Every structure is written in C-alpha cells, then in structure tokens.
CSV table of C-alpha atoms in Angstrom, one decimal:
chain,number,residue,atom,x,y,z
F,1,UNK,CA,1.2,230.3,193.0
F,2,UNK,CA,-1.3,227.9,195.0
F,3,UNK,CA,-2.6,224.3,194.6
F,4,UNK,CA,-4.3,225.0,191.6
F,5,UNK,CA,-1.1,225.6,189.4
F,6,UNK,CA,-0.1,222.1,189.8
F,7,UNK,CA,-0.5,220.4,186.5
F,8,UNK,CA,-2.0,217.0,187.1
F,9,UNK,CA,-1.3,215.0,190.1
F,10,UNK,CA,-4.7,215.8,191.4
F,11,UNK,CA,-4.7,212.9,193.6
F,12,UNK,CA,-1.2,213.5,195.3
F,13,UNK,CA,-2.3,217.1,196.0
F,14,UNK,CA,-5.6,215.7,197.5
F,15,UNK,CA,-3.5,213.6,199.5
F,16,UNK,CA,-1.2,216.2,200.8
F,17,UNK,CA,-3.9,218.9,201.1
F,18,UNK,CA,-6.0,216.6,203.3
F,19,UNK,CA,-2.9,216.1,205.7
F,20,UNK,CA,-2.0,219.7,205.8
F,21,UNK,CA,-5.5,220.9,206.6
F,22,UNK,CA,-6.1,218.2,209.2
F,23,UNK,CA,-2.8,218.6,210.6
F,24,UNK,CA,-1.6,215.1,210.0
F,25,UNK,CA,1.5,215.6,208.0
F,26,UNK,CA,4.1,213.0,208.4
F,27,UNK,CA,7.5,213.9,209.5
F,28,UNK,CA,9.0,212.5,206.2
F,29,UNK,CA,7.8,212.1,202.6
F,30,UNK,CA,9.5,210.5,199.4
F,31,UNK,CA,8.2,212.0,196.2
F,32,UNK,CA,9.0,209.4,193.4
F,33,UNK,CA,8.1,209.5,189.8
F,34,UNK,CA,9.3,210.1,186.3
F,35,UNK,CA,11.5,213.3,185.8
F,36,UNK,CA,9.5,216.4,184.8
F,37,UNK,CA,5.9,214.9,186.7
F,38,UNK,CA,6.2,218.0,189.3
F,39,UNK,CA,7.6,216.3,192.2
F,40,UNK,CA,9.6,219.2,193.1
F,41,UNK,CA,7.0,221.9,192.6
F,42,UNK,CA,4.6,220.4,194.7
F,43,UNK,CA,7.4,220.0,197.6
F,44,UNK,CA,7.7,223.7,197.2
F,45,UNK,CA,4.1,224.3,197.2
F,46,UNK,CA,3.6,222.4,200.3
F,47,UNK,CA,6.5,224.2,201.9
F,48,UNK,CA,4.9,227.6,200.9
F,49,UNK,CA,1.6,226.4,202.2
F,50,UNK,CA,3.3,225.9,205.7
F,51,UNK,CA,5.0,229.1,205.6
F,52,UNK,CA,2.3,231.5,204.1
F,53,UNK,CA,1.1,233.9,206.3
F,54,UNK,CA,-2.2,234.9,204.6
F,55,UNK,CA,-4.1,231.7,203.5
F,56,UNK,CA,-1.5,228.5,203.5
F,57,UNK,CA,-4.0,226.5,205.3
F,58,UNK,CA,-6.9,227.3,203.1
F,59,UNK,CA,-8.1,224.4,200.5
F,60,UNK,CA,-6.4,226.6,197.7
F,61,UNK,CA,-3.1,226.7,199.5
F,62,UNK,CA,-0.6,229.5,199.4
F,63,UNK,CA,-1.8,233.1,198.8
F,64,UNK,CA,1.4,233.6,196.5
F,65,UNK,CA,1.2,237.3,197.3
F,66,UNK,CA,2.6,237.8,201.0
F,67,UNK,CA,6.0,238.5,201.9
F,68,UNK,CA,6.6,234.6,202.8
F,69,UNK,CA,5.1,233.5,199.4
F,70,UNK,CA,7.7,236.2,197.8
F,71,UNK,CA,10.4,234.8,199.7
F,72,UNK,CA,9.5,231.2,198.9
F,73,UNK,CA,9.3,231.8,194.9
F,74,UNK,CA,12.9,233.5,195.3
F,75,UNK,CA,14.2,230.4,197.0
F,76,UNK,CA,15.1,232.8,199.9
F,77,UNK,CA,12.8,231.7,202.7
F,78,UNK,CA,14.7,231.0,206.1
F,79,UNK,CA,12.2,228.1,206.7
F,80,UNK,CA,13.1,226.1,203.6
F,81,UNK,CA,16.5,224.5,203.0
F,82,UNK,CA,16.9,223.0,199.2
F,83,UNK,CA,19.6,220.4,198.5
F,84,UNK,CA,20.7,219.3,195.1
F,85,UNK,CA,24.0,217.7,193.8
F,86,UNK,CA,26.7,220.4,194.0
F,87,UNK,CA,30.5,220.5,193.3
F,88,UNK,CA,32.8,220.1,196.1
F,89,UNK,CA,34.3,223.4,195.5
F,90,UNK,CA,31.2,225.0,197.0
F,91,UNK,CA,31.5,223.4,200.2
F,92,UNK,CA,35.0,224.9,201.3
F,93,UNK,CA,34.4,228.3,202.9
F,94,UNK,CA,35.3,231.3,201.0
F,95,UNK,CA,38.4,232.0,203.7
F,96,UNK,CA,39.6,228.4,203.6
F,97,UNK,CA,43.2,228.8,203.0
F,98,UNK,CA,43.0,225.2,200.9
F,99,UNK,CA,40.3,226.9,198.6
F,100,UNK,CA,41.1,227.8,194.9
F,101,UNK,CA,39.6,231.1,194.6
F,102,UNK,CA,38.8,230.7,191.1
F,103,UNK,CA,37.4,227.3,191.4
F,104,UNK,CA,34.9,228.6,194.1
F,105,UNK,CA,33.9,231.7,192.1
F,106,UNK,CA,33.3,229.3,189.0
F,107,UNK,CA,31.5,227.0,190.7
F,108,UNK,CA,29.4,229.6,192.8
F,109,UNK,CA,28.6,231.4,189.2
F,110,UNK,CA,27.3,227.8,188.0
F,111,UNK,CA,25.3,227.5,191.0
F,112,UNK,CA,23.7,230.7,190.9
F,113,UNK,CA,22.6,230.2,187.2
F,114,UNK,CA,21.0,226.9,188.1
F,115,UNK,CA,18.7,228.6,191.1
F,116,UNK,CA,17.8,231.3,188.6
F,117,UNK,CA,16.6,228.6,186.0
F,118,UNK,CA,14.8,226.9,189.2
F,119,UNK,CA,12.9,230.4,189.7
F,120,UNK,CA,12.0,230.7,186.4
F,121,UNK,CA,10.9,227.2,185.9
F,122,UNK,CA,9.8,225.3,189.0
F,123,UNK,CA,9.8,221.7,186.9
F,124,UNK,CA,13.3,222.6,186.4
F,125,UNK,CA,15.7,220.0,188.4
F,126,UNK,CA,19.5,221.6,189.0
F,127,UNK,CA,22.2,219.5,189.0
F,128,UNK,CA,26.0,220.6,188.7
F,129,UNK,CA,28.0,218.5,185.9
F,130,UNK,CA,31.1,218.3,188.0
F,131,UNK,CA,29.1,217.0,191.3
F,132,UNK,CA,30.0,213.7,193.0
F,133,UNK,CA,26.5,213.7,194.3
F,134,UNK,CA,25.0,214.8,197.7
F,135,UNK,CA,27.9,215.3,199.8
F,136,UNK,CA,28.4,214.7,203.5
F,137,UNK,CA,29.1,218.3,204.3
F,138,UNK,CA,25.7,219.2,202.8
F,139,UNK,CA,23.9,216.8,205.1
F,140,UNK,CA,26.1,218.1,208.2
F,141,UNK,CA,24.8,221.7,207.4
F,142,UNK,CA,21.4,220.2,207.5
F,143,UNK,CA,22.1,218.8,210.9
F,144,UNK,CA,23.4,221.8,212.1
F,145,UNK,CA,20.3,223.9,210.5
F,146,UNK,CA,17.8,221.4,212.3
F,147,UNK,CA,18.6,223.0,215.6
F,148,UNK,CA,16.9,226.3,215.1
F,149,UNK,CA,13.5,226.7,215.4
F,150,UNK,CA,11.4,228.0,212.0
F,151,UNK,CA,10.6,231.7,211.8
F,152,UNK,CA,6.9,232.4,212.4
F,153,UNK,CA,5.8,228.9,211.4
F,154,UNK,CA,4.9,225.5,212.6
F,155,UNK,CA,7.5,223.6,210.7
F,156,UNK,CA,10.8,224.1,208.7
F,157,UNK,CA,11.0,222.1,205.2
F,158,UNK,CA,14.2,220.3,204.0
F,159,UNK,CA,13.7,219.2,200.2
F,160,UNK,CA,16.3,217.1,199.1
F,161,UNK,CA,16.2,216.8,195.2
F,162,UNK,CA,17.6,213.7,193.7
F,163,UNK,CA,18.0,212.0,197.0
F,164,UNK,CA,19.0,208.8,195.3
F,165,UNK,CA,22.4,210.7,194.6
F,166,UNK,CA,23.2,210.8,198.5
F,167,UNK,CA,26.8,209.8,199.0
F,168,UNK,CA,27.0,206.9,201.3
F,169,UNK,CA,28.0,208.7,204.2
F,170,UNK,CA,25.9,211.6,203.6
F,171,UNK,CA,23.0,208.7,203.6
F,172,UNK,CA,23.8,207.5,206.7
F,173,UNK,CA,24.1,210.8,208.4
F,174,UNK,CA,20.7,211.6,207.0
F,175,UNK,CA,19.3,208.5,208.1
F,176,UNK,CA,20.4,209.7,212.1
F,177,UNK,CA,18.0,212.8,211.2
F,178,UNK,CA,14.9,210.6,210.1
F,179,UNK,CA,15.5,208.2,212.8
F,180,UNK,CA,15.4,211.1,215.5
F,181,UNK,CA,13.6,213.9,213.6
F,182,UNK,CA,13.1,217.0,215.1
F,183,UNK,CA,9.3,217.9,215.4
F,184,UNK,CA,9.9,221.1,213.8
F,185,UNK,CA,11.3,219.6,210.5
F,186,UNK,CA,9.6,218.1,207.4
F,187,UNK,CA,11.5,216.2,205.3
F,188,UNK,CA,10.9,216.0,201.4
F,189,UNK,CA,13.0,213.4,199.5
F,190,UNK,CA,12.5,213.8,195.5
F,191,UNK,CA,13.7,210.9,193.3
F,192,UNK,CA,13.1,209.4,190.1
F,193,UNK,CA,15.3,206.2,191.3
F,194,UNK,CA,13.9,205.7,194.6
F,195,UNK,CA,15.5,202.1,194.3
F,196,UNK,CA,18.8,203.6,194.6
F,197,UNK,CA,18.1,204.8,198.0
F,198,UNK,CA,18.9,203.0,201.2
F,199,UNK,CA,16.1,200.8,202.2
F,200,UNK,CA,16.4,202.2,205.8
F,201,UNK,CA,15.7,205.8,204.6
F,202,UNK,CA,12.7,204.6,202.3
F,203,UNK,CA,11.1,202.9,205.1
F,204,UNK,CA,11.4,205.9,207.3
F,205,UNK,CA,9.3,208.1,204.6
F,206,UNK,CA,5.6,208.0,203.4
F,207,UNK,CA,6.0,207.5,199.8
F,208,UNK,CA,3.9,209.2,197.3
F,209,UNK,CA,4.1,208.2,193.6
F,210,UNK,CA,4.0,211.0,191.0
C-alpha cells in the first residue's frame, strides 16, 4: 500500500506527505470527519511511511513490500500502538487471581476477530460492544510504552481510534502525555465526534478534517 491507495482525501494526504518529507510533522494530530472517510487508513499509512525501511520517505510513501511494511499490515509492528474501546476483562492480566478466565478468553476471541477484520479492511473501525470506552489502564500502558525508543525508526506512532470515547480519567492521563510529549512519539487521535473531546486535548493537536 502507499499514499496512492488512499481513496479521495488528496488535500489531507498532501499536507501530511509534505510535512513528512520536510521533517515538519507535528507531535500530535487529530483526524476528524465522518465514519468511513478513511481517517484511520491515512493514520496507518503515515505510520507505515515513518517505519518503511525501503521507500517510506519517497513521495509515493511506503513500499508495502519490506519487512516493516508487512509487520504494519499485520498490525504487529513494534513502533505502532493501536488503541480502541475494549472490554475491561481484557485489561486484567491472564494470571490475575481476580480474573474470570472464561470472560477473558471470550473477550480475547472477540478482540482478535475485530483485529482480523481491521487487517482485511483498513476502513473498518473496531469497537467491542461491551466496552465502556477507552479505559484508564489502556492509557497507562501507553505511558509505559512511551518510555521505550522506536525500533530502527525515528518515531513511534500511537493511533487512538474513537478518541471521543476516552474515559474521563483516561483523557486526563493522555493530556499529560500530550503536554510533555516524548520527542520520539507521534500521536494520532481519530474521531468522528471531536466536540466530545476535552478542549485541552484538542488544543494540543493539529486537526486535519476528512
């Protein structure tokens, strides 16, 4: 895949591609617009271009063939963290004495099914029906991962899908990250309801409307 695979959104792609090629990427973006507009696809394409070891910094974008691109398409690249609303059962460690193994297993199966759908269709937006939103534990995990440097790349990319569904305490923890962003992290928040985000979070992101 490359920038040429993005359907429409030529102006948005042009802005991001120019910032990438010129080394002027913001530390945080907010991609807004209606569902199905391609916000998340573009987020992943930008992440892929940053990590591609072959031609990611060319005007065409990522090569789609190198090991990094293949890892990206499989949602397995260590430089990319992808968050979306999940069930709380998934956030209890598999060895937790409080955890109901059946609930965890069933939730993990639903989660894995959603990821497979995402791999097959980059325009698909996953969300678990029993989710209470993006939870504090998920953002705490991001905080921990933010301390690690990217693998063979200049940036790690944190893609937060449906960012308007951040739990209030999770939103406050994310705000702290955005206020003092690690230089090797690129945040991409994606939302079809940006008015539901904290104004302080929106003010720290460069908004691109799809």
